[in-house]
Tab-separated table of C-alpha atoms and ligand atoms in Angstrom:
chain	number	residue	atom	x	y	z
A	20	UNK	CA	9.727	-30.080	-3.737
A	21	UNK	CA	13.037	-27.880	-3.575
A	22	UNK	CA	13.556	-24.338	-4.702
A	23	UNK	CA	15.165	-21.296	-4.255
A	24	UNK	CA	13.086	-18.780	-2.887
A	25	UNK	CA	10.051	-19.765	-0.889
A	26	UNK	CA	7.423	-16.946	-1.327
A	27	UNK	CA	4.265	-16.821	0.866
A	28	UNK	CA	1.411	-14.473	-0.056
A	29	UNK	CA	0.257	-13.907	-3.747
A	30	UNK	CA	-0.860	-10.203	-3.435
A	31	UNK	CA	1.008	-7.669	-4.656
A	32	UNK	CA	4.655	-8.158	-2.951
A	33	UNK	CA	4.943	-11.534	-3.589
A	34	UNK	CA	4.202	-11.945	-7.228
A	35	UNK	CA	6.255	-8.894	-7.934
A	36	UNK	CA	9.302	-10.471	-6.550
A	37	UNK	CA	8.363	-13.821	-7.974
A	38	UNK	CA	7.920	-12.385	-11.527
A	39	UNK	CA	11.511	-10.266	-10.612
A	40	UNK	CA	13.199	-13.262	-9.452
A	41	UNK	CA	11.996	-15.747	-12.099
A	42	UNK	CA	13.152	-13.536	-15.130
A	43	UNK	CA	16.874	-13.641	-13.495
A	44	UNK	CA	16.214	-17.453	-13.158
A	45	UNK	CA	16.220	-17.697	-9.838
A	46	UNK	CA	13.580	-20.414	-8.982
A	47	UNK	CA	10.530	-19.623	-6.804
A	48	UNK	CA	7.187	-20.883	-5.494
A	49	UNK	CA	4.467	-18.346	-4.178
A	50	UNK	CA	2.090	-19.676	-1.868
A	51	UNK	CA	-1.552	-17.866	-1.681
A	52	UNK	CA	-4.193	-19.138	0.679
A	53	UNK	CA	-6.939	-17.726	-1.351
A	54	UNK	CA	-8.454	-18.165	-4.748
A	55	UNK	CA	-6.894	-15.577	-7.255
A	56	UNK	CA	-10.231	-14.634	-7.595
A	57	UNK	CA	-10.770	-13.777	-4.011
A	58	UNK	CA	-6.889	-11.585	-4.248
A	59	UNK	CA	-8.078	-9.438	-7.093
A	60	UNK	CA	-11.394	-8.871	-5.253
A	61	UNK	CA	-9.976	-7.116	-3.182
A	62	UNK	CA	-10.001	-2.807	-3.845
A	63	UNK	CA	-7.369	-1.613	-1.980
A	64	UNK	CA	-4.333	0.947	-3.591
A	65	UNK	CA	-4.742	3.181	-6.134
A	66	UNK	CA	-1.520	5.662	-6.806
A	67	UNK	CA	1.902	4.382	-7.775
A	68	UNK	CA	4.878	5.861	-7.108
A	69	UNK	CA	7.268	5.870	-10.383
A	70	UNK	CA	9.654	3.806	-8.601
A	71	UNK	CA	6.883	1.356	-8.040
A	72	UNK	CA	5.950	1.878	-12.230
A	73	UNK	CA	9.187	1.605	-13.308
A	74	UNK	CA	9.259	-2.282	-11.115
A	75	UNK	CA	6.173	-2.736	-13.261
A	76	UNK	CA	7.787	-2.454	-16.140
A	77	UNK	CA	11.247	-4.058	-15.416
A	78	UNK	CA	8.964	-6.787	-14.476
A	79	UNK	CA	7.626	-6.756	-17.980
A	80	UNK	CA	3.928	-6.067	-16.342
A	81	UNK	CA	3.732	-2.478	-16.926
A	82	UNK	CA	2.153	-2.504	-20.348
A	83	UNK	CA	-1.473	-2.073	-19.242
A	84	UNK	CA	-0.652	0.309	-16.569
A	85	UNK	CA	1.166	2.329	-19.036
A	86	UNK	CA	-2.186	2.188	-21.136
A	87	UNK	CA	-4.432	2.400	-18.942
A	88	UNK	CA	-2.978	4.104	-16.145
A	89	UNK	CA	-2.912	7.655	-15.767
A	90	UNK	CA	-0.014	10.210	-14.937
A	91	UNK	CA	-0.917	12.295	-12.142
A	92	UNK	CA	1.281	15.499	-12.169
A	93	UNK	CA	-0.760	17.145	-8.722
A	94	UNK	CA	-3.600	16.581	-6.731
A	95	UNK	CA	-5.641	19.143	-4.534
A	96	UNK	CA	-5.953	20.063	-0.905
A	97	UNK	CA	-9.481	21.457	0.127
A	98	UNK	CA	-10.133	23.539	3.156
A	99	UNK	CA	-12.033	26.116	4.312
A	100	UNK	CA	-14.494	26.136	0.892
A	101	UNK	CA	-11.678	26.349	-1.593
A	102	UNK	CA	-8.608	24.496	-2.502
A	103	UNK	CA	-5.073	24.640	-3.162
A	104	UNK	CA	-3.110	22.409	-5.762
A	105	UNK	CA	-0.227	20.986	-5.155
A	106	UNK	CA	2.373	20.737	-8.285
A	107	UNK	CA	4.270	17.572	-8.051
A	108	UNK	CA	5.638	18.080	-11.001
A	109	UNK	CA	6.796	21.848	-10.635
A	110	UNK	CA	7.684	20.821	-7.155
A	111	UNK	CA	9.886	17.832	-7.841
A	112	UNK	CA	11.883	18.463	-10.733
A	113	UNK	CA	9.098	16.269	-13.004
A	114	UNK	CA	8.391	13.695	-11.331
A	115	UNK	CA	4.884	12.428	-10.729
A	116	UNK	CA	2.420	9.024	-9.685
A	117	UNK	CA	0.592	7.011	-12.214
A	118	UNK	CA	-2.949	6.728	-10.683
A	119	UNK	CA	-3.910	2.736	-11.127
A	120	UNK	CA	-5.687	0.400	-9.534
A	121	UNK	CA	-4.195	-2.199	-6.774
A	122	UNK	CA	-6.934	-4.760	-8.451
A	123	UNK	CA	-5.688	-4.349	-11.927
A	124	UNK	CA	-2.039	-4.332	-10.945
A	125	UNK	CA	-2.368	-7.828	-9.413
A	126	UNK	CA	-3.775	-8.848	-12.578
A	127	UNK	CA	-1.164	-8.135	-14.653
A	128	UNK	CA	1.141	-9.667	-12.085
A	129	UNK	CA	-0.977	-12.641	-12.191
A	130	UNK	CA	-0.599	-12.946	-15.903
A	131	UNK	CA	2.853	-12.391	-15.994
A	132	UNK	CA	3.789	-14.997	-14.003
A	133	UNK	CA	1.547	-17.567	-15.890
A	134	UNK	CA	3.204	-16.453	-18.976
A	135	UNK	CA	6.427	-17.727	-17.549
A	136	UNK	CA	4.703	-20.351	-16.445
A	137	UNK	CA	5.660	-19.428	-12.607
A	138	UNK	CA	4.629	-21.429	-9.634
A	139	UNK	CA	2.012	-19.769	-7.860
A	140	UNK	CA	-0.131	-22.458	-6.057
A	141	UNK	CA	-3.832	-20.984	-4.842
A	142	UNK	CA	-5.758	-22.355	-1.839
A	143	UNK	CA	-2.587	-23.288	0.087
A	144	UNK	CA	-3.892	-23.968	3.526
A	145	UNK	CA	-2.372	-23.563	6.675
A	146	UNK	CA	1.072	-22.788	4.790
A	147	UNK	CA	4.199	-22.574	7.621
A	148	UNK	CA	7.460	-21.765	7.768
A	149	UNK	CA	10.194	-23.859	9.299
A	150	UNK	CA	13.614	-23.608	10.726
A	151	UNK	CA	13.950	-20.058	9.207
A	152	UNK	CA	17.065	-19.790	11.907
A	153	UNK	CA	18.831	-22.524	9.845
A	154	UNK	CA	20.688	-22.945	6.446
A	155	UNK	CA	18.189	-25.053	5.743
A	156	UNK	CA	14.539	-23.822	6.052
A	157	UNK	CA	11.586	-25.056	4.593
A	158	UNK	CA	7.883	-24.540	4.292
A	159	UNK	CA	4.706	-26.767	4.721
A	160	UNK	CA	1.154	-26.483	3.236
A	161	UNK	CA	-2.251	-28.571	2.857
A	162	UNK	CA	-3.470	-29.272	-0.511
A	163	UNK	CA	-6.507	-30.598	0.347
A	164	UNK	CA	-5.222	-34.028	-0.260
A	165	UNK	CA	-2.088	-34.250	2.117
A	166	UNK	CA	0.788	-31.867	3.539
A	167	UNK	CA	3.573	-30.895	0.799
A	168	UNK	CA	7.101	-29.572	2.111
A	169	UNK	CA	8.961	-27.224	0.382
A	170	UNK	CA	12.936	-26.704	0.662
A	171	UNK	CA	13.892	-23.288	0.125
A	172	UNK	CA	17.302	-21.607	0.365
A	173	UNK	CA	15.177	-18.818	1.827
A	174	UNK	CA	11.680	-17.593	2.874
A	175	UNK	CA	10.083	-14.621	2.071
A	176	UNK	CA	6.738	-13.582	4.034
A	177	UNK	CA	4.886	-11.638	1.888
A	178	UNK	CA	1.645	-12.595	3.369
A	179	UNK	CA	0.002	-9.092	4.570
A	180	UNK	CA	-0.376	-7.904	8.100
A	181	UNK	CA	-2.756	-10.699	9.005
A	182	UNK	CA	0.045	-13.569	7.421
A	183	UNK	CA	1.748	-16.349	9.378
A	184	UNK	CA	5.310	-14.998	8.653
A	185	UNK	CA	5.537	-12.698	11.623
A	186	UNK	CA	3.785	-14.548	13.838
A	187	UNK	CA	6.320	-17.775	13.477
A	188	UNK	CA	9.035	-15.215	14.528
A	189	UNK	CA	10.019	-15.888	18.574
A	190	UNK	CA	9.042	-13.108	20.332
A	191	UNK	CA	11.937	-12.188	21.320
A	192	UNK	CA	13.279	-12.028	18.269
A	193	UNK	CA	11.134	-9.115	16.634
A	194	UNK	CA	9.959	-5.778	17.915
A	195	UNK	CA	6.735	-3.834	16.984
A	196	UNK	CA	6.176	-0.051	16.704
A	197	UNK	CA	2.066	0.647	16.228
A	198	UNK	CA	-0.247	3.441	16.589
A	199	UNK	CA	-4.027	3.030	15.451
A	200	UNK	CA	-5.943	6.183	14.567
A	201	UNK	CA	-10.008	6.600	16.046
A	202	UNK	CA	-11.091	6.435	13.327
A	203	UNK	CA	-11.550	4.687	9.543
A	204	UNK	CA	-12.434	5.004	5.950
A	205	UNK	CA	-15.162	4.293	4.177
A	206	UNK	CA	-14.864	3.486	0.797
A	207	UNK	CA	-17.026	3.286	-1.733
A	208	UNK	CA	-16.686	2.389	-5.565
A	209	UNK	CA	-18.684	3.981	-8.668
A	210	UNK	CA	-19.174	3.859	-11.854
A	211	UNK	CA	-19.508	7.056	-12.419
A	212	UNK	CA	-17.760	10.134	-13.904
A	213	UNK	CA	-14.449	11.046	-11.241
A	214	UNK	CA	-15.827	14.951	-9.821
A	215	UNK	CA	-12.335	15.764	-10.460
A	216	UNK	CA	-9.413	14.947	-13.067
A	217	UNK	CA	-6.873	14.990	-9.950
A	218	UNK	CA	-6.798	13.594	-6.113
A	219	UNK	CA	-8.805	15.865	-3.672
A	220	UNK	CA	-8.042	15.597	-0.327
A	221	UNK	CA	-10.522	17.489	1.561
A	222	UNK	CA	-9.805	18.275	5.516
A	223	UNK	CA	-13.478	19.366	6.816
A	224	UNK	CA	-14.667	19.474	10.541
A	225	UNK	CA	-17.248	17.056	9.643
A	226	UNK	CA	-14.049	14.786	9.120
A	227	UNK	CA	-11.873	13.535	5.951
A	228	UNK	CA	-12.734	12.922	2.182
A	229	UNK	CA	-10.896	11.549	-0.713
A	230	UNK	CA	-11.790	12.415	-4.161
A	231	UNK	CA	-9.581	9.686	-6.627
A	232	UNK	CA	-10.051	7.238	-9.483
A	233	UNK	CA	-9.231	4.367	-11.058
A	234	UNK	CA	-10.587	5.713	-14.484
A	235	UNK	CA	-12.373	8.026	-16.415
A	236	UNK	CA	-15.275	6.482	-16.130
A	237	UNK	CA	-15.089	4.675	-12.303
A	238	UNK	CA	-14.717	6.688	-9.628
A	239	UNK	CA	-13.709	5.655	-5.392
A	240	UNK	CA	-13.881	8.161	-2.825
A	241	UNK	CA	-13.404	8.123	0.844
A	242	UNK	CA	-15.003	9.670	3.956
A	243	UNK	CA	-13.207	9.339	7.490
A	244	UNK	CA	-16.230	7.515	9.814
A	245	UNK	CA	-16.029	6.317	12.931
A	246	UNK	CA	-14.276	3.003	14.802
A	247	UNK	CA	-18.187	1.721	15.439
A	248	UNK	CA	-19.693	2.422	11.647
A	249	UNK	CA	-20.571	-0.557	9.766
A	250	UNK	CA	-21.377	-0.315	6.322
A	251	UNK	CA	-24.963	-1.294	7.023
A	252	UNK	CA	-24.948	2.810	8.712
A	253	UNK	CA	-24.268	4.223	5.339
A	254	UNK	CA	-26.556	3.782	2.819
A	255	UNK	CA	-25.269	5.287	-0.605
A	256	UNK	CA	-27.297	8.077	-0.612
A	257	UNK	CA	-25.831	8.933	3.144
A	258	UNK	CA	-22.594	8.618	1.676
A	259	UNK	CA	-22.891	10.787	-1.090
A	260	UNK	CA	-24.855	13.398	1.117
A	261	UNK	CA	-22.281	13.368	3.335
A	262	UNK	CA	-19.690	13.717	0.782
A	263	UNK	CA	-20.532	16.489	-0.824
A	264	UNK	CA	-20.605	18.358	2.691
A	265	UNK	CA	-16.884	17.956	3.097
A	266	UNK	CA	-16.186	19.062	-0.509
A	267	UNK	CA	-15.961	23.007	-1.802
A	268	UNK	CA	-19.255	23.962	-2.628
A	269	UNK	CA	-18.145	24.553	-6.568
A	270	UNK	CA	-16.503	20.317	-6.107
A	271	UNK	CA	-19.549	19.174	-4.610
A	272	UNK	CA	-22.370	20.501	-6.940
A	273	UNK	CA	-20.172	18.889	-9.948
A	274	UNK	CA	-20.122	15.333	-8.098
A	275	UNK	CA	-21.753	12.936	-10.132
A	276	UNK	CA	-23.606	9.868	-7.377
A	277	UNK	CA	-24.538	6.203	-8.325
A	278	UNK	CA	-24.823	3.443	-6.766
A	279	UNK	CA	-21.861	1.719	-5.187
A	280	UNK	CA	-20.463	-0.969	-6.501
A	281	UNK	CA	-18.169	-2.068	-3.823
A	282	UNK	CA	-18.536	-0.251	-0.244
A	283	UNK	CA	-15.829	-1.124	2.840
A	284	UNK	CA	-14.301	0.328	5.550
A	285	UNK	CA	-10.340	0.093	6.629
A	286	UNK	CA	-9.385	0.695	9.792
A	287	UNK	CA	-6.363	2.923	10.071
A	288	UNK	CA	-3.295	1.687	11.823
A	289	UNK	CA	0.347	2.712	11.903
A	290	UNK	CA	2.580	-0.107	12.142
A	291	UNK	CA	6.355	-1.973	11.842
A	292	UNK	CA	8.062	-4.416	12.942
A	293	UNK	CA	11.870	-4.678	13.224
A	294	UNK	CA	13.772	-6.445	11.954
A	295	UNK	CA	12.377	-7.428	8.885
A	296	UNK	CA	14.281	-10.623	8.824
A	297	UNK	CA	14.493	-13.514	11.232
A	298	UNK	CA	17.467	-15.879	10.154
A	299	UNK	CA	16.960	-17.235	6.010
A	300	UNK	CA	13.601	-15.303	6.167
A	301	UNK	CA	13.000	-11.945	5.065
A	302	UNK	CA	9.658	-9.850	5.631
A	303	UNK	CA	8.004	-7.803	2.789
A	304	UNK	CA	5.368	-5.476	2.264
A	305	UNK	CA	2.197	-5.176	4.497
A	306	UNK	CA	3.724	-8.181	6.806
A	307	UNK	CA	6.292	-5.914	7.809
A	308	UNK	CA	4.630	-2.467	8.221
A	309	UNK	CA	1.448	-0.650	7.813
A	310	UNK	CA	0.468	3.255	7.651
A	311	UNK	CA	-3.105	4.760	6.877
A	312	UNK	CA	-3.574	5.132	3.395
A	313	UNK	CA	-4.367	9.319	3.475
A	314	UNK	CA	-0.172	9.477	1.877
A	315	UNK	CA	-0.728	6.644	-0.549
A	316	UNK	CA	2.258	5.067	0.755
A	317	UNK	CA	1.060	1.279	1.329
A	318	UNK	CA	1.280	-0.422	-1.863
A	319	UNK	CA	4.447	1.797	-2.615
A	320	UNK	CA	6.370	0.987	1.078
A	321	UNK	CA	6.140	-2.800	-0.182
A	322	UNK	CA	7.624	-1.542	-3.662
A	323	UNK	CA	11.054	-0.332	-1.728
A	324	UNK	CA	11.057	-4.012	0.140
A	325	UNK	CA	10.912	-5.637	-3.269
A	326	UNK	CA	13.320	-3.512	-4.816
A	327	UNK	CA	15.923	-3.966	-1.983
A	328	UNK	CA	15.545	-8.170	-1.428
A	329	UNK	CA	15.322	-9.048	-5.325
A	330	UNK	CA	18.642	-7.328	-5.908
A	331	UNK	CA	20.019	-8.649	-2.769
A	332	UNK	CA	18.601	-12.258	-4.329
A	333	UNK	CA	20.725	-11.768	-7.482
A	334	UNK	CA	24.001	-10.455	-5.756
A	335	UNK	CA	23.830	-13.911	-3.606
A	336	UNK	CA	22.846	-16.072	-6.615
A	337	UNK	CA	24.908	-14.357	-9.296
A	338	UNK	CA	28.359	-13.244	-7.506
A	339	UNK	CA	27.875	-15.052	-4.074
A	340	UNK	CA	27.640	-11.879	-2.235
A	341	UNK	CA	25.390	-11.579	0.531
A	342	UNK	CA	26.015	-7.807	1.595
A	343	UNK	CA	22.636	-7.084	0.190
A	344	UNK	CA	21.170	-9.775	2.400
A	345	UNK	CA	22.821	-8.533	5.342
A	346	UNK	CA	22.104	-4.971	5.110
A	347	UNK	CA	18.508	-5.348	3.741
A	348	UNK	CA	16.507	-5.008	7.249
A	349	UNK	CA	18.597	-1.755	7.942
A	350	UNK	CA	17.665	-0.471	4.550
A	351	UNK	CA	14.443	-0.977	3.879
A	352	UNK	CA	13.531	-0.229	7.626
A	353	UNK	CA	15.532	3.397	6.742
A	354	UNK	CA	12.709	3.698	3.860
A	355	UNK	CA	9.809	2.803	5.615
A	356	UNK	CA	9.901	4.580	8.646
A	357	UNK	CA	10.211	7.701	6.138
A	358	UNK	CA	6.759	6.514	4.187
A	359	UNK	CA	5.769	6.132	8.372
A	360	UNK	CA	6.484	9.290	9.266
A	361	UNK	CA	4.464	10.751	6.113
A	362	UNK	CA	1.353	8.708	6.087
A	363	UNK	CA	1.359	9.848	9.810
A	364	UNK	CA	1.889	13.456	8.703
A	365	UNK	CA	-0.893	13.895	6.423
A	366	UNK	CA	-2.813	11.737	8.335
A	367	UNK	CA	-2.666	13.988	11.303
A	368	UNK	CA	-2.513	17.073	8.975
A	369	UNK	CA	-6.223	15.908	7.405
A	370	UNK	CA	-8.005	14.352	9.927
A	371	UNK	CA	-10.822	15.138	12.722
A	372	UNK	CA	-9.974	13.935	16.175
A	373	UNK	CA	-12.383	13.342	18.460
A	374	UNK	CA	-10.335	14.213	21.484
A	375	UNK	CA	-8.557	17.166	19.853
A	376	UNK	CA	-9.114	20.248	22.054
A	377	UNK	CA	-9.648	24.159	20.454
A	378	UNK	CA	-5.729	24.675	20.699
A	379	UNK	CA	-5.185	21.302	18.872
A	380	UNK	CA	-7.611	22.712	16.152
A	381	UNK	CA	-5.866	25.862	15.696
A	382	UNK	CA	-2.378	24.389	15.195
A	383	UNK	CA	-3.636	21.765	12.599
A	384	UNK	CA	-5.456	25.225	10.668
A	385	UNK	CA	-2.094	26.841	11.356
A	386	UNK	CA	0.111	23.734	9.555
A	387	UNK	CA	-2.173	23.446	6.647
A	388	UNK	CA	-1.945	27.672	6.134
A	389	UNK	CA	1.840	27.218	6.515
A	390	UNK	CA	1.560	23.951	4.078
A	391	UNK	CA	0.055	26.077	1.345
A	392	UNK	CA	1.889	29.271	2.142
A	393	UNK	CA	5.256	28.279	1.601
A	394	UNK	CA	6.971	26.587	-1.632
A	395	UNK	CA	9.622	24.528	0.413
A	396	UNK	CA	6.963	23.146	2.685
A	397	UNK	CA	4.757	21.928	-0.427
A	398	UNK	CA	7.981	20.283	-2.226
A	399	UNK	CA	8.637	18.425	0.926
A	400	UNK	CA	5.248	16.850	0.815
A	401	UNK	CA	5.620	16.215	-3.316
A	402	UNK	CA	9.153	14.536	-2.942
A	403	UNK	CA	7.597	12.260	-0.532
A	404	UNK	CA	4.374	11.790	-2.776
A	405	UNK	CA	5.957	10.876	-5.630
A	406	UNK	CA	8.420	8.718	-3.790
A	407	UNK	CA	11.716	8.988	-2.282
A	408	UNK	CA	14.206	7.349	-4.114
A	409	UNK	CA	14.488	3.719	-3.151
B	525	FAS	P1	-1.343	-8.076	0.834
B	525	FAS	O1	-2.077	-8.121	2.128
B	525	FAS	O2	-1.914	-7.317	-0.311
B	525	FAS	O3	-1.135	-9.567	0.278
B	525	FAS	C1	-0.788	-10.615	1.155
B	525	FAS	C2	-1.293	-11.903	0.521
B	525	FAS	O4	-0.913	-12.990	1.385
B	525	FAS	C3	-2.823	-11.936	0.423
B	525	FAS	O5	-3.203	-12.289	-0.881
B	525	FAS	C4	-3.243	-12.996	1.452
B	525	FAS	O6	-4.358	-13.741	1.007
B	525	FAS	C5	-2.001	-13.860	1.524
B	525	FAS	N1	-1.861	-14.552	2.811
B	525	FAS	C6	-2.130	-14.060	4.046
B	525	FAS	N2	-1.870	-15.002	4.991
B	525	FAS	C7	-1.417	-16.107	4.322
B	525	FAS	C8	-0.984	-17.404	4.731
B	525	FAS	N3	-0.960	-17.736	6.022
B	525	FAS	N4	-0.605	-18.287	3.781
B	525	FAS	C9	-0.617	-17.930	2.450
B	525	FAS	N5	-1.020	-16.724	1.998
B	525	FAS	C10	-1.417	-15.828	2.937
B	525	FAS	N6	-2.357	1.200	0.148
B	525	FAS	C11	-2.320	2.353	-0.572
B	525	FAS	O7	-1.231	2.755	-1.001
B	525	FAS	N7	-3.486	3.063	-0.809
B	525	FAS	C12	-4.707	2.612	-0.363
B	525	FAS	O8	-5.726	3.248	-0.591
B	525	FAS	C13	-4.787	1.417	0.363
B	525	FAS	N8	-6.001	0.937	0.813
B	525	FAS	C14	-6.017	-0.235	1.547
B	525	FAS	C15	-7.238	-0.769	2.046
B	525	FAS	C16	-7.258	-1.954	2.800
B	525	FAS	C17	-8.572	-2.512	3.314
B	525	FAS	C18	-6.058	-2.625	3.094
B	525	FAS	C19	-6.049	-3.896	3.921
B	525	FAS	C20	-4.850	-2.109	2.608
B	525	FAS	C21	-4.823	-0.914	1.830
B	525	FAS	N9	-3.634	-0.387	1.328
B	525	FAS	C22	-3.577	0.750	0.607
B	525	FAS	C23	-2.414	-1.038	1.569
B	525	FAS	C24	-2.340	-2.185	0.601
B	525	FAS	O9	-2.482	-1.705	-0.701
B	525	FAS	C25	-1.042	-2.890	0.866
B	525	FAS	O10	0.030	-1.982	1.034
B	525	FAS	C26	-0.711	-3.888	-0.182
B	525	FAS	O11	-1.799	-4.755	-0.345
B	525	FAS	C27	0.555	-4.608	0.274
B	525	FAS	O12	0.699	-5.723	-0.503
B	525	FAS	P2	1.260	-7.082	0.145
B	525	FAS	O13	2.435	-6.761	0.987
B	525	FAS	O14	1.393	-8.016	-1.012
B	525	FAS	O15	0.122	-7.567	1.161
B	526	PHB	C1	-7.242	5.303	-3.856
B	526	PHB	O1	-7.510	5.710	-5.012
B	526	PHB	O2	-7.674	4.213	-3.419
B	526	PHB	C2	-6.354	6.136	-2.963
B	526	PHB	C3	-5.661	7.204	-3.524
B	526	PHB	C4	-4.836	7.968	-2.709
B	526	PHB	C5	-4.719	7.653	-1.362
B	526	PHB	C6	-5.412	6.577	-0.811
B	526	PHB	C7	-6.244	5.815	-1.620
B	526	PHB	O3	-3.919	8.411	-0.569
C-alpha cells in the first residue's frame, strides 16, 4: 500500500489531522492498535480551547460540540472556605473554552472520517516505523493474517506517550525534559447533577479537587490522592466524603453524590521531548509532550501540533514549499513549552506537597492572594486558559 501521510495512533491527534488532511486531498492512513471501542472508552479531556473548537469545525466535526458543548466564560478558584471567579471573558477580550468531552470528541472524529470514507485501520498490531531518516520511509503492521507495509512520503506519530514513535527515534537523536509530581488524580464519573455551572478548582490542605462536567446532567470531579492509592482505597462514598471536605462549605452541601460510573486515577507527569521530528517523521500530541491536567492544556497542546503540521502538509503538497516542515519542531516546541510552563504553574499553585515545608506553604497562600488580588495577574492565567494563539 502507498500513501501520503502515514498516521499512527487513532485518538484524538491523529484523526484530527487525518480528517484535516483528507478534506485537502492529501491521502492518509491512521493506524490504531485498539478497537475504536476501546479509544472512546477512554475519559480523559474535558475543556477545549477555541483554537482547538474552531479545528473542530474546519474539520467539519464541530457540529455536535457546538450543540452539545457548552461555552465556559470563567471558572472558580476555592480557598480558604470561599472562592474567587475568574472572568475569562472580561479578562481576555471575549474569549472563552467550550467545556466537552475528550470521549465525545473522538466520536465525532471517528464519524467524520468514515463519512469520507478515510482509512483508519483498528487492531493494527505491532505497527513500526521505518527508515524515517530517508526520502523514503515506510511503516509495517500485523493484521492478524500477515505483515502489511505501508509507503508514506512521511510519518506522523500520533500514538500517545506510551506509542512506538518515540521510542524508534536513536537516542541520540532526541532529548527529553520530565518532571513527575507525588502525587495523582482520582477521577470519578457521575450521573448526576454538576454542584456547579462552572469549573471549581479547589486548593485545600487536605489536597486538590476539581469540580467540571461534561453535561448538565453528568458530572466528573477530581481529588489529588496519593502515588500508592488504587482505586480499590476509594470506595464512592470515600470519595464523595472526601470531596466535599475540600469544597466551600456553601459548594459542598449543594453536591449532589451517586454512584460512579467510571473511577481512575492519572498519574501526573510533566514531559517533552525535542525535537519533535526525526528525519520524514514528525511527532504530535501526547507522543511528544505531557503536563498534568490541573491547566487543561493536554488535549489542547496536541491541537497547536495539528494546526502547525497540517498546514505545513498543504504548503509541501500544494506549492512545494517545505518551510513549514522545516520550522515546525521550533514552532510547536515554542507553544508547548508555554502550555508546560502553565500546567506546571497551576499545578504547583493548587496542589499539596508532601515535602513542602511551613515557608513553602506560606508562599503558595501568598501567590494565590496575589493571583486573586490583582487584575493583570488573573488575565495572565485567562489568556493562557483560553489558549494562546497558535
Ligand atoms: P492519545 O494517547 O489520546 O492517543 C494515542 C492513540 O495511539 C491511542 O488511541 C493509542 O491506542 C494509539 N497507540 C498507542 N501506541 C500505538 C502503537 N504502537 N500503534 C498504533 N497505535 C498506538 N488532557 C486534558 O486537557 N484534560 C484532562 O483532564 C486530561 N486527562 C487525562 C487523563 C489521562 C488518564 C490521560 C492518559 C491523559 C489525559 N489528558 C487530559 C491528556 C489527553 O487528553 C491527551 O492530551 C490526549 O489524549 C492527546 O491525544 P493524542 O495525542 O491523540 O494521544
Ligand atoms: C475534565 O473535565 O476532565 C477536566 C477539566 C479541566 C481540567 C482537567 C480536567 O483542568
Amino acid at each position: 500500500m502507498k500513501t501520503q501521510v502515514g498516521i499512527i495512533g487513532g485518538g484524538p491527534s491523529g484523526l484530527l489531522l487525518s480528517q484535516l488532511l483528507d478534506l485537502q486531498g492529501i491521502d492518509n492512513v491512521v493506524l490504531e492498535k485498539h478497537t475504536r471501542d476501546y479509544v472512546l472508552g477512554r475519559i480523559r479531556a474535558g475543556v477545549l480551547e477555541h483554537g482547538f473548537a474552531g479545528l473542530m469545525r474546519e474539520a467539519r466535526c464541530g457540529k455536535r460540540m457546538d450543540t452539545m458543548g457548552e461555552i465556559h466564560e470563567g471558572f472558580y478558584i476555592a480557598h480558604d472556605g470561599t472562592r474567587d471567579r475568574i472572568d475569562l471573558k472580561g479578562l481576555t477580550g471575549g474569549n472563552s473554552v467550550v467545556v466537552y468531552g475528550q470521549t465525545e470528541l473522538t466520536r465525532d472524529l471517528y464519524e467524520g472520517r468514515e463519512k469520507m470514507g478515510g482509512k483508519v485501520i483498528h487492531n493494527a498490531n505491532d505497527v513500526k516505523p521505518h527508515d524515517m531518516a530517508t526520502r523514503a520511509p515506510y511503516l509495517t503492521y500485523h493484521n492478524g493474517t500477515g505483515t502489511v507495509r505501508i509507503d508514506c512520503d512521511y510519518i506522523i506519530g500520533a500514538d500517545g506517550f506510551h506509542g512506538i514513535s518515540r521510542k524508534s527515534i536513536p537516542r541520540d537523536k532526541i532529548r527529553e525534559y520530565e518532571r513527575v509530581y507525588p502525587f495523582g488524580w482520582l477521577g470519578v464519573l457521575s450521573n448526576t447533577k454538576p454542584v456547579s455551572p462552572e469549573l471549581i478548582y479547589a486548593k485545600h490542605e487536605r489536597g486538590f479537587a476539581l469540580c467540571s462536567l461534561r453535561s448538565q446532567t453528568l458530572s466528573r470531579y477530581y481529588i489529588q490522592v496519593p502515588l500508592t492509592d488504587t482505586v480499590d482505597d476509594w470506595s464512592d462514598d470515600v470519595f464523595w466524603a472526601e470531596l466535599k471536605r475540600r469544597l466551600p462549605k456553601d459548594v459542598a452541601k449543594d453536591l449532589i453524590t451517586g454512584p460512579s460510573i467510571e473511577k481512575s486515577i492519572a498519574p501526573l507527569r510533566s514531559f517533552v521531548a525535542e525535537p519533535m521530528r526525526y528525519g520524514n517523521m514528525f511527532l504530535a500530541g501526547d507522543a511528544a509532550h505531557i503536563v498534568p491536567p490541573t491547566g487543561a492544556r493536554g488535549l489542547n497542546s496536541a491541537a497547536s501540533d495539528v494546526y502547525y503540521l497540517y498546514h505545513a502538509m498543504l504548503d509541501h503538497y500544494r506549492n512545494g514549499d517545505d518551510s513549514g516542515l522545516e520550522t515546525y519542531s521550533e514552532k510547536a516546541l515554542a507553544r508547548v513549552w508555554k502550555g508546560q510552563r502553565f500546567s506546571w504553574w497551576m499545578t504547583t499553585l493548587l496542589h499539596s506537597f508532601p515535602d513542602s515545608n511551613p515557608y513553602d506553604n506560606r508562599l503558595q497562600q501568598t501567590d494565590i492572594e496575589y493571583l486573586l488580588s490583582s487584575e493583570k495577574a488573573m488575565a495572565s492565567l485567562a489568556e493562557n486558559y483560553v489558549g494562546l494563539p497558535f
